[in-house]
């Protein structure tokens, strides 16, 4: 049993080589190699459709083939196999950072799609909450991506089938919030103050009163409280917070 | 218990049509969706939340369900992955499907996983390992499962058992049932050069709790039939099904289609061909 497993593993990981063609057991083993590679390639193509569209099928398949050769799967679910590919793309195109970031965004959307279900704070809940005491926590599907490029704008254009903008490094990093509302994954780029607050909430939860104090310290009392209120309404509309 | 009607392998893109077919089956003038059930690949639903599970919950409310595992690697010398088996047990516990099945194959070895169902020599050692793994899975799931015969592409040497005898012995030792995949029999018979009807004669028909039908693709380069579920069911597979039903009675029959998946209505036409084959022989089986 082990001998056959070893032979097949060798074929699937290493491919055809040497005098293996002479081995009677493996005269038809390419079917397993073909299936192994096509399953993993299919997983990557399905997981990163807009990254594929951005760099083209030829480049994507070449990168996928290198990744498949270097990184055999170790998990029983193909959902896990896509996880390492954004890093591989970033490493393969260090001068085109939007490629790895497009893949990171697609992976984040895929992760959000299968994140735990949870009740979320809604606009209707706002009036019934004691906001002096309420602690804020992000919904389980929420993730924040720190991006250098306009990858999110490129993804949106590709998804809508319109001409994508050129890659743009802009003038600094951008934080994109990814989450799932009902059955649909969403994302939006955050303003710097909102990103800072949501990152703090995401790390260990924060009382709303603490958020208010933070924003008052930055913007002054009137504008700080107004900004905190506006953000709270936005988060309730988006469905990114757990009920207090 | 699953009634011996015909089902379809569920695809997310068919969700609305599938649900509508189930909900209208009782009042359908021609009754074409009566008894429609669905099978899903277990690993696709071992997720924390989201639309996959929500769709499955809605489908389960409307129809009978079979959960079909593809990655437990029951014929590996290693025991089933603990996390994987726990996830399967949670899924089965939540949805309480009529049938649960897995494969006579291995797909994991030395902390590596292969997205395939791989062959092995049917030795006494392999029989012991397979039976121990099936027993562990059945204990974890608290129910008997069905084991599916593989599609084969290689003539491996070193067998101590024929495949039908191996399956019979697994059934005897573990109390599991069999999932008879007629397309796999057709594909293996072509690729390995044996007689499909003789193979089916040799398996313990009374233990068959479910039947799979599907289409295969020819690979002229390798002179193989490939079990890719990418085409309509082939004529020889329909013949095998008709013959099995005539001789052994009806079983739940599942139409599989995983590549070049057509629309739901097209699949229903093919599914209803199976329904017509089953109808004269319909009798409830005790499996599941």
PDB file of N, CA and C in Angstrom, chain A residues 28 31, chain B residues 149-155 163 181-200 215-227 234 236-237 240:
ATOM      1  N   UNK A  28      -0.250   4.611 -16.753  1.00  0.00           N
ATOM      2  CA  UNK A  28      -1.383   5.514 -16.895  1.00  0.00           C
ATOM      3  C   UNK A  28      -1.444   6.539 -15.757  1.00  0.00           C
ATOM      4  N   UNK A  31      -2.840  10.384 -15.547  1.00  0.00           N
ATOM      5  CA  UNK A  31      -4.211  10.793 -15.263  1.00  0.00           C
ATOM      6  C   UNK A  31      -4.314  11.377 -13.853  1.00  0.00           C
TER       7      UNK A  31
ATOM      8  N   UNK B 149     -17.759   2.442  -4.437  1.00  0.00           N
ATOM      9  CA  UNK B 149     -16.732   1.780  -5.253  1.00  0.00           C
ATOM     10  C   UNK B 149     -16.005   2.827  -6.089  1.00  0.00           C
ATOM     11  N   UNK B 150     -14.708   2.668  -6.293  1.00  0.00           N
ATOM     12  CA  UNK B 150     -13.923   3.712  -6.977  1.00  0.00           C
ATOM     13  C   UNK B 150     -13.970   3.595  -8.496  1.00  0.00           C
ATOM     14  N   UNK B 151     -13.597   4.680  -9.158  1.00  0.00           N
ATOM     15  CA  UNK B 151     -13.269   4.617 -10.583  1.00  0.00           C
ATOM     16  C   UNK B 151     -11.758   4.441 -10.675  1.00  0.00           C
ATOM     17  N   UNK B 152     -11.331   3.507 -11.492  1.00  0.00           N
ATOM     18  CA  UNK B 152      -9.917   3.114 -11.522  1.00  0.00           C
ATOM     19  C   UNK B 152      -9.309   3.351 -12.905  1.00  0.00           C
ATOM     20  N   UNK B 153      -8.024   3.673 -12.866  1.00  0.00           N
ATOM     21  CA  UNK B 153      -7.303   3.959 -14.108  1.00  0.00           C
ATOM     22  C   UNK B 153      -6.038   3.119 -14.253  1.00  0.00           C
ATOM     23  N   UNK B 154      -5.609   2.494 -13.172  1.00  0.00           N
ATOM     24  CA  UNK B 154      -4.351   1.747 -13.155  1.00  0.00           C
ATOM     25  C   UNK B 154      -4.601   0.288 -12.810  1.00  0.00           C
ATOM     26  N   UNK B 155      -3.875  -0.583 -13.474  1.00  0.00           N
ATOM     27  CA  UNK B 155      -3.863  -1.980 -13.047  1.00  0.00           C
ATOM     28  C   UNK B 155      -2.751  -2.129 -12.020  1.00  0.00           C
ATOM     29  N   UNK B 163     -12.165  -6.588  -5.888  1.00  0.00           N
ATOM     30  CA  UNK B 163     -12.885  -5.436  -5.332  1.00  0.00           C
ATOM     31  C   UNK B 163     -14.260  -5.815  -4.778  1.00  0.00           C
ATOM     32  N   UNK B 181     -21.639   3.111  -7.482  1.00  0.00           N
ATOM     33  CA  UNK B 181     -21.516   4.118  -8.540  1.00  0.00           C
ATOM     34  C   UNK B 181     -21.376   3.389  -9.867  1.00  0.00           C
ATOM     35  N   UNK B 182     -22.466   3.414 -10.650  1.00  0.00           N
ATOM     36  CA  UNK B 182     -22.484   2.646 -11.895  1.00  0.00           C
ATOM     37  C   UNK B 182     -21.570   3.267 -12.949  1.00  0.00           C
ATOM     38  N   UNK B 183     -21.387   4.565 -12.893  1.00  0.00           N
ATOM     39  CA  UNK B 183     -20.433   5.175 -13.826  1.00  0.00           C
ATOM     40  C   UNK B 183     -19.011   4.746 -13.483  1.00  0.00           C
ATOM     41  N   UNK B 184     -18.724   4.651 -12.186  1.00  0.00           N
ATOM     42  CA  UNK B 184     -17.396   4.163 -11.797  1.00  0.00           C
ATOM     43  C   UNK B 184     -17.170   2.729 -12.277  1.00  0.00           C
ATOM     44  N   UNK B 185     -18.201   1.906 -12.173  1.00  0.00           N
ATOM     45  CA  UNK B 185     -18.076   0.533 -12.664  1.00  0.00           C
ATOM     46  C   UNK B 185     -17.811   0.544 -14.170  1.00  0.00           C
ATOM     47  N   UNK B 186     -18.576   1.352 -14.882  1.00  0.00           N
ATOM     48  CA  UNK B 186     -18.423   1.460 -16.339  1.00  0.00           C
ATOM     49  C   UNK B 186     -17.018   1.942 -16.710  1.00  0.00           C
ATOM     50  N   UNK B 187     -16.560   2.985 -16.009  1.00  0.00           N
ATOM     51  CA  UNK B 187     -15.237   3.562 -16.289  1.00  0.00           C
ATOM     52  C   UNK B 187     -14.137   2.547 -15.964  1.00  0.00           C
ATOM     53  N   UNK B 188     -14.226   1.942 -14.785  1.00  0.00           N
ATOM     54  CA  UNK B 188     -13.188   0.986 -14.382  1.00  0.00           C
ATOM     55  C   UNK B 188     -13.174  -0.228 -15.294  1.00  0.00           C
ATOM     56  N   UNK B 189     -14.358  -0.687 -15.678  1.00  0.00           N
ATOM     57  CA  UNK B 189     -14.424  -1.860 -16.553  1.00  0.00           C
ATOM     58  C   UNK B 189     -13.745  -1.559 -17.884  1.00  0.00           C
ATOM     59  N   UNK B 190     -13.975  -0.365 -18.407  1.00  0.00           N
ATOM     60  CA  UNK B 190     -13.325   0.024 -19.665  1.00  0.00           C
ATOM     61  C   UNK B 190     -11.818   0.138 -19.474  1.00  0.00           C
ATOM     62  N   UNK B 191     -11.406   0.811 -18.407  1.00  0.00           N
ATOM     63  CA  UNK B 191      -9.980   1.104 -18.229  1.00  0.00           C
ATOM     64  C   UNK B 191      -9.161  -0.123 -17.838  1.00  0.00           C
ATOM     65  N   UNK B 192      -9.783  -1.012 -17.055  1.00  0.00           N
ATOM     66  CA  UNK B 192      -9.036  -2.168 -16.568  1.00  0.00           C
ATOM     67  C   UNK B 192      -9.379  -3.444 -17.326  1.00  0.00           C
ATOM     68  N   UNK B 193     -10.401  -3.375 -18.172  1.00  0.00           N
ATOM     69  CA  UNK B 193     -10.721  -4.506 -19.020  1.00  0.00           C
ATOM     70  C   UNK B 193     -11.455  -5.632 -18.315  1.00  0.00           C
ATOM     71  N   UNK B 194     -12.405  -5.277 -17.451  1.00  0.00           N
ATOM     72  CA  UNK B 194     -13.241  -6.332 -16.867  1.00  0.00           C
ATOM     73  C   UNK B 194     -14.689  -6.145 -17.285  1.00  0.00           C
ATOM     74  N   UNK B 195     -15.523  -7.094 -16.944  1.00  0.00           N
ATOM     75  CA  UNK B 195     -16.918  -7.077 -17.344  1.00  0.00           C
ATOM     76  C   UNK B 195     -17.760  -6.389 -16.268  1.00  0.00           C
ATOM     77  N   UNK B 196     -18.408  -5.293 -16.649  1.00  0.00           N
ATOM     78  CA  UNK B 196     -19.152  -4.496 -15.670  1.00  0.00           C
ATOM     79  C   UNK B 196     -20.302  -5.291 -15.050  1.00  0.00           C
ATOM     80  N   UNK B 197     -21.014  -6.046 -15.879  1.00  0.00           N
ATOM     81  CA  UNK B 197     -22.158  -6.803 -15.357  1.00  0.00           C
ATOM     82  C   UNK B 197     -21.695  -7.868 -14.363  1.00  0.00           C
ATOM     83  N   UNK B 198     -20.567  -8.499 -14.672  1.00  0.00           N
ATOM     84  CA  UNK B 198     -20.054  -9.518 -13.747  1.00  0.00           C
ATOM     85  C   UNK B 198     -19.637  -8.892 -12.422  1.00  0.00           C
ATOM     86  N   UNK B 199     -19.068  -7.698 -12.488  1.00  0.00           N
ATOM     87  CA  UNK B 199     -18.691  -6.989 -11.266  1.00  0.00           C
ATOM     88  C   UNK B 199     -19.930  -6.739 -10.399  1.00  0.00           C
ATOM     89  N   UNK B 200     -20.990  -6.244 -11.041  1.00  0.00           N
ATOM     90  CA  UNK B 200     -22.204  -5.923 -10.276  1.00  0.00           C
ATOM     91  C   UNK B 200     -22.833  -7.203  -9.720  1.00  0.00           C
ATOM     92  N   UNK B 215     -21.817  10.941 -16.124  1.00  0.00           N
ATOM     93  CA  UNK B 215     -21.173  10.805 -17.418  1.00  0.00           C
ATOM     94  C   UNK B 215     -19.666  10.850 -17.287  1.00  0.00           C
ATOM     95  N   UNK B 216     -18.983  10.257 -18.248  1.00  0.00           N
ATOM     96  CA  UNK B 216     -17.521  10.242 -18.252  1.00  0.00           C
ATOM     97  C   UNK B 216     -17.027  10.875 -19.552  1.00  0.00           C
ATOM     98  N   UNK B 217     -15.715  11.069 -19.607  1.00  0.00           N
ATOM     99  CA  UNK B 217     -15.107  11.666 -20.793  1.00  0.00           C
ATOM    100  C   UNK B 217     -13.970  10.767 -21.265  1.00  0.00           C
ATOM    101  N   UNK B 218     -13.849  10.597 -22.564  1.00  0.00           N
ATOM    102  CA  UNK B 218     -12.764   9.776 -23.097  1.00  0.00           C
ATOM    103  C   UNK B 218     -11.483  10.594 -23.182  1.00  0.00           C
ATOM    104  N   UNK B 219     -10.382   9.996 -22.751  1.00  0.00           N
ATOM    105  CA  UNK B 219      -9.056  10.589 -22.921  1.00  0.00           C
ATOM    106  C   UNK B 219      -8.315   9.725 -23.935  1.00  0.00           C
ATOM    107  N   UNK B 220      -8.341  10.142 -25.210  1.00  0.00           N
ATOM    108  CA  UNK B 220      -7.751   9.287 -26.245  1.00  0.00           C
ATOM    109  C   UNK B 220      -6.244   9.150 -26.094  1.00  0.00           C
ATOM    110  N   UNK B 221      -5.594  10.142 -25.519  1.00  0.00           N
ATOM    111  CA  UNK B 221      -4.142  10.072 -25.360  1.00  0.00           C
ATOM    112  C   UNK B 221      -3.749   8.911 -24.464  1.00  0.00           C
ATOM    113  N   UNK B 222      -4.485   8.777 -23.382  1.00  0.00           N
ATOM    114  CA  UNK B 222      -4.158   7.732 -22.409  1.00  0.00           C
ATOM    115  C   UNK B 222      -5.037   6.498 -22.597  1.00  0.00           C
ATOM    116  N   UNK B 223      -5.948   6.544 -23.587  1.00  0.00           N
ATOM    117  CA  UNK B 223      -6.882   5.452 -23.826  1.00  0.00           C
ATOM    118  C   UNK B 223      -7.667   5.127 -22.558  1.00  0.00           C
ATOM    119  N   UNK B 224      -8.228   6.153 -21.975  1.00  0.00           N
ATOM    120  CA  UNK B 224      -8.962   5.994 -20.718  1.00  0.00           C
ATOM    121  C   UNK B 224     -10.336   6.642 -20.822  1.00  0.00           C
ATOM    122  N   UNK B 225     -11.259   6.125 -20.040  1.00  0.00           N
ATOM    123  CA  UNK B 225     -12.469   6.872 -19.719  1.00  0.00           C
ATOM    124  C   UNK B 225     -12.207   7.575 -18.398  1.00  0.00           C
ATOM    125  N   UNK B 226     -12.519   8.845 -18.340  1.00  0.00           N
ATOM    126  CA  UNK B 226     -12.248   9.637 -17.139  1.00  0.00           C
ATOM    127  C   UNK B 226     -13.569   9.982 -16.465  1.00  0.00           C
ATOM    128  N   UNK B 227     -13.661   9.677 -15.205  1.00  0.00           N
ATOM    129  CA  UNK B 227     -14.876   9.888 -14.419  1.00  0.00           C
ATOM    130  C   UNK B 227     -14.938  11.352 -13.986  1.00  0.00           C
ATOM    131  N   UNK B 234     -24.033   8.027 -19.832  1.00  0.00           N
ATOM    132  CA  UNK B 234     -23.824   7.261 -21.055  1.00  0.00           C
ATOM    133  C   UNK B 234     -24.787   6.074 -21.135  1.00  0.00           C
ATOM    134  N   UNK B 236     -24.359   2.868 -21.709  1.00  0.00           N
ATOM    135  CA  UNK B 236     -24.064   1.651 -20.917  1.00  0.00           C
ATOM    136  C   UNK B 236     -24.409   1.803 -19.435  1.00  0.00           C
ATOM    137  N   UNK B 237     -24.312   3.012 -18.923  1.00  0.00           N
ATOM    138  CA  UNK B 237     -24.632   3.226 -17.500  1.00  0.00           C
ATOM    139  C   UNK B 237     -26.138   3.129 -17.292  1.00  0.00           C
ATOM    140  N   UNK B 240     -26.877  -0.489 -17.184  1.00  0.00           N
ATOM    141  CA  UNK B 240     -26.516  -1.099 -15.893  1.00  0.00           C
ATOM    142  C   UNK B 240     -27.567  -0.775 -14.843  1.00  0.00           C
TER     143      UNK B 240
END
